[in-house]
PDB file of C-alpha atoms in Angstrom:
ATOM      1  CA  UNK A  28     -58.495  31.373  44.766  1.00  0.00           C
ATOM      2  CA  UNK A  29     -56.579  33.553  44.106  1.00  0.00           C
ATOM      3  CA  UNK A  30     -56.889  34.356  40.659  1.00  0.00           C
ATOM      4  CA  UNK A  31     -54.193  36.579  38.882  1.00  0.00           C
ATOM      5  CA  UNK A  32     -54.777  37.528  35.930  1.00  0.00           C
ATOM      6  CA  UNK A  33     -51.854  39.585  33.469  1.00  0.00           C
ATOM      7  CA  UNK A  34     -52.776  41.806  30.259  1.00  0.00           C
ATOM      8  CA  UNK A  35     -50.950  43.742  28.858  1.00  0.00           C
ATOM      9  CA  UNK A  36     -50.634  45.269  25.305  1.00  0.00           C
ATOM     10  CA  UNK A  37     -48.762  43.427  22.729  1.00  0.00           C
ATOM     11  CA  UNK A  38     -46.052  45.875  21.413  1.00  0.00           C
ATOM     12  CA  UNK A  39     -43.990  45.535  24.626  1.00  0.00           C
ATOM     13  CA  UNK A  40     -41.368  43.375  22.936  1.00  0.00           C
ATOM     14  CA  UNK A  41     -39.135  40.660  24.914  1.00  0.00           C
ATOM     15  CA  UNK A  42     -41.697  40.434  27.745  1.00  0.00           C
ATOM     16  CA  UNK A  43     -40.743  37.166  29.302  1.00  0.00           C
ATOM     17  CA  UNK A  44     -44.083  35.946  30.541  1.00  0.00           C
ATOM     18  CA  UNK A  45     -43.170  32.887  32.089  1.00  0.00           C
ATOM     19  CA  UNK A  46     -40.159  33.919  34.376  1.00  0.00           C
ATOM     20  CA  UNK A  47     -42.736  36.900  35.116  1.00  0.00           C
ATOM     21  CA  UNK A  48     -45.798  34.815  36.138  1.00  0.00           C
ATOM     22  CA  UNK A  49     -43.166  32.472  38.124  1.00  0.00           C
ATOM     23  CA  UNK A  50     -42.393  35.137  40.056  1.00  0.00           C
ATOM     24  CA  UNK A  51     -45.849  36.935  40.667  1.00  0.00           C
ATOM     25  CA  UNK A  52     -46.770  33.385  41.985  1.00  0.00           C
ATOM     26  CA  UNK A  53     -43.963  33.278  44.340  1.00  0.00           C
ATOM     27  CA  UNK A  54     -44.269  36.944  45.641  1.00  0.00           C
ATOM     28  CA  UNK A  55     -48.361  36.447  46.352  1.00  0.00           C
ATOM     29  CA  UNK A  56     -47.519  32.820  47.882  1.00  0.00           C
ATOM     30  CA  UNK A  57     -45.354  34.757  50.295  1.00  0.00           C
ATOM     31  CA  UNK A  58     -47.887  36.653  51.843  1.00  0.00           C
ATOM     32  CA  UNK A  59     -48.733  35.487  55.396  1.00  0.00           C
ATOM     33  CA  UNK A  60     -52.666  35.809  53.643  1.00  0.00           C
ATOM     34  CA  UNK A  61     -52.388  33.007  51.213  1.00  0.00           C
ATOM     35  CA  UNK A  62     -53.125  30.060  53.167  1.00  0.00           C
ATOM     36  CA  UNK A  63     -51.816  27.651  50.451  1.00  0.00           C
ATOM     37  CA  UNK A  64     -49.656  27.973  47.049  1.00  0.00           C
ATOM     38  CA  UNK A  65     -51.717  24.926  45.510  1.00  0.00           C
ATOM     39  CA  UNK A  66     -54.695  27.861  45.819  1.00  0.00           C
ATOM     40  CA  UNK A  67     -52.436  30.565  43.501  1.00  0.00           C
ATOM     41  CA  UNK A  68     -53.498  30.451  39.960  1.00  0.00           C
ATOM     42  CA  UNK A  69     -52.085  33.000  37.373  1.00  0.00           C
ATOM     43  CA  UNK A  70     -52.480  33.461  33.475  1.00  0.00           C
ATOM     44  CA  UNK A  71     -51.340  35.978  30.849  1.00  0.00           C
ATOM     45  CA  UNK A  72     -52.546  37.028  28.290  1.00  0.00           C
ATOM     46  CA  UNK A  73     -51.027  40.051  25.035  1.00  0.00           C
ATOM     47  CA  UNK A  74     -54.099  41.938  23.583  1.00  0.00           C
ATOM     48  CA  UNK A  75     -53.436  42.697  20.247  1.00  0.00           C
ATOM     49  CA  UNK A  76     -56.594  45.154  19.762  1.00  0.00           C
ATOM     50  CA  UNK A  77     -56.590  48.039  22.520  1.00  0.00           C
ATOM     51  CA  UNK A  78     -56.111  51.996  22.721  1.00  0.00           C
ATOM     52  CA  UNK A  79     -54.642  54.138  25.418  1.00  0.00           C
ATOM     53  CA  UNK A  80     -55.694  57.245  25.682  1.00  0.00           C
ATOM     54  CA  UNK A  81     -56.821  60.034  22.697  1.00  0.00           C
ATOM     55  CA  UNK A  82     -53.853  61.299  22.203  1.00  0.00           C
ATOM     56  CA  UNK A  83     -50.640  60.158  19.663  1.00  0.00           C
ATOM     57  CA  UNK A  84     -47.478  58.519  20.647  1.00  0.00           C
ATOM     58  CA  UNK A  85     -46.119  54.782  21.542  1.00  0.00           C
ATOM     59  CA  UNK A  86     -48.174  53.847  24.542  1.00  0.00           C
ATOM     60  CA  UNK A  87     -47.804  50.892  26.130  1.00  0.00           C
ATOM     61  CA  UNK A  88     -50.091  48.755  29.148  1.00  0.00           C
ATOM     62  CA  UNK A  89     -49.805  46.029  31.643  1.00  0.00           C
ATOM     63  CA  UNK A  90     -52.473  45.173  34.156  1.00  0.00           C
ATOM     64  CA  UNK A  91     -52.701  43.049  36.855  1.00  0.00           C
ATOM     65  CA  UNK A  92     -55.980  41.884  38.196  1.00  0.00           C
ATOM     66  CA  UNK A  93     -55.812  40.166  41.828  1.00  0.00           C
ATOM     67  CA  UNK A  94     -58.863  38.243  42.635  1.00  0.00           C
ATOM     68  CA  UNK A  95     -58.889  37.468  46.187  1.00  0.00           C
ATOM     69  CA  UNK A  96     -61.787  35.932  48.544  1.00  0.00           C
ATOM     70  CA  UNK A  97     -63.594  38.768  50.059  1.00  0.00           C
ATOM     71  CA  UNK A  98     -62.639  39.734  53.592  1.00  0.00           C
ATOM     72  CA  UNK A  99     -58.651  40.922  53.381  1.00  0.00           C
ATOM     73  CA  UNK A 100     -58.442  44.243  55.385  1.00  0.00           C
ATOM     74  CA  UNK A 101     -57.584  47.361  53.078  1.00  0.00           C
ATOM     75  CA  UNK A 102     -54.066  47.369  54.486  1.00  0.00           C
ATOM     76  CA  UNK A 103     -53.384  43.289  53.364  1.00  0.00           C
ATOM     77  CA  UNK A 104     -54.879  44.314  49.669  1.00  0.00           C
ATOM     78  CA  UNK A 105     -52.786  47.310  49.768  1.00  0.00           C
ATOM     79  CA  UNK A 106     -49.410  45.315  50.324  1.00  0.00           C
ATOM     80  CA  UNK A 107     -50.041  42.939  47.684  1.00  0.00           C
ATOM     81  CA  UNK A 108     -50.872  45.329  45.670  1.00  0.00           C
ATOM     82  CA  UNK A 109     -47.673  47.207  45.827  1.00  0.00           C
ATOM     83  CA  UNK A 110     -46.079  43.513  45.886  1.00  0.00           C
ATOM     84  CA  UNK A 111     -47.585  42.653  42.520  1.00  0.00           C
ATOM     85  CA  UNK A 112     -46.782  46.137  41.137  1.00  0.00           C
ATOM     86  CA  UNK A 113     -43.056  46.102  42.113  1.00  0.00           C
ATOM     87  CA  UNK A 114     -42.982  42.365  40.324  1.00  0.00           C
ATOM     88  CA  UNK A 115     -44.563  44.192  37.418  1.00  0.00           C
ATOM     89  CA  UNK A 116     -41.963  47.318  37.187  1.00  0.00           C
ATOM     90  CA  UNK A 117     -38.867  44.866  36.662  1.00  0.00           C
ATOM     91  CA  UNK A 118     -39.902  42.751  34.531  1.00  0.00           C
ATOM     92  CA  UNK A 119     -41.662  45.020  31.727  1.00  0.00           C
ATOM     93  CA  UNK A 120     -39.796  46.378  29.025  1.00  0.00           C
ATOM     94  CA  UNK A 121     -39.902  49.848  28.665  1.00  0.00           C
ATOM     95  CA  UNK A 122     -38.682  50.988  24.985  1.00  0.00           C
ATOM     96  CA  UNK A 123     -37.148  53.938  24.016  1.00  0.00           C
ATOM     97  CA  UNK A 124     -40.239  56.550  23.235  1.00  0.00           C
ATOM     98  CA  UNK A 125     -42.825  54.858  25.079  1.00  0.00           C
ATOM     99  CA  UNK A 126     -44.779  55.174  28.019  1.00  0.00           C
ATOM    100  CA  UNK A 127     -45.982  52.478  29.626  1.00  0.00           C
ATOM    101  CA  UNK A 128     -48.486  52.104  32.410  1.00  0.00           C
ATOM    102  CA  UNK A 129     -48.539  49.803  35.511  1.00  0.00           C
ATOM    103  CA  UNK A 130     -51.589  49.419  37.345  1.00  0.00           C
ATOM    104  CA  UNK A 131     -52.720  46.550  39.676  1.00  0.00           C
ATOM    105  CA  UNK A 132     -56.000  46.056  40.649  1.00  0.00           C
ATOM    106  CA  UNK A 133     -57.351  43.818  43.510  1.00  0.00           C
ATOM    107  CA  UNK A 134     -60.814  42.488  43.082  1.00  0.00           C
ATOM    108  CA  UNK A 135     -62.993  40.560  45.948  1.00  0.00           C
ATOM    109  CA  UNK A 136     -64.561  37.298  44.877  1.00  0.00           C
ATOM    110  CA  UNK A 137     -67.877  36.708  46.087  1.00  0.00           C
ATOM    111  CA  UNK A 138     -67.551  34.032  48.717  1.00  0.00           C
ATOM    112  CA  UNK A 139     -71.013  31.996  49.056  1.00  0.00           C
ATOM    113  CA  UNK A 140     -71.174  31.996  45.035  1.00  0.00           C
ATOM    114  CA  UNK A 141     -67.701  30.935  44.577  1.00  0.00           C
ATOM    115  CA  UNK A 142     -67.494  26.996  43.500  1.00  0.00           C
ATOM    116  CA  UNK A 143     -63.705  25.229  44.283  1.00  0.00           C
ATOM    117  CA  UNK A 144     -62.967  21.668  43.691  1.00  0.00           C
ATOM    118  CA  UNK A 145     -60.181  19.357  43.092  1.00  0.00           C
ATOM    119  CA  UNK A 146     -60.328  16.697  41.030  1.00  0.00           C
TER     120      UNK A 146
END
């Protein structure tokens, strides 16, 4: 914990996932809530297969989903939030045409059914 996980649909070209995700990592890790970077996992993934919307045009998506032990206040969820969202807006392409959407979403994990070890 936490969990960060990145989708976002695959015709936004020259995404550079890796210098994105390092970054993401870094900005969550700097919150005075996360205890311990070692804790800090994050993953990407394109989705080839999705729609936006009824209507016709280039549409584009990325979506962050912030899994977080229950218990942050609303204000702590609400800064990293808007600190995973600002990561987000510069580093996602935004072609000529398209409109793309930015949402980040912070989920609580269930704490007494939520299994950590190290190995």
């Amino acid at each position: 914990m936490p969990h960060l996980f990145i989708d976002y649909s695959d015709n936004l070209a020259g995404l550079p996932e890796q210098q994105m995700l390092t970054e993401l990592v870094a900005t969550v890790c700097e919150h005075p809530s996360i205890l311990d970077e070692l804790d800090v996992k994050a993953r990407i993934a394109p989705a080839k297969q999705y729609v936006i919307g009824t209507g016709s045009g280039l549409r584009g998506f990325i979506h962050a989903d912030l899994r977080l032990m229950a218990g942050r206040t609303p204000e702590v969820k609400k800064e990293l939030s808007d600190r995973v969202a600002e990561v987000l807006r510069r580093f996602t392409p935004h072609p000529e045409g398209m409109l793309v959407q930015v949402s980040v979403e912070i989920t609580d994990m269930d704490r007494p059914s939520y299994h950590k070890g190290r190995l």
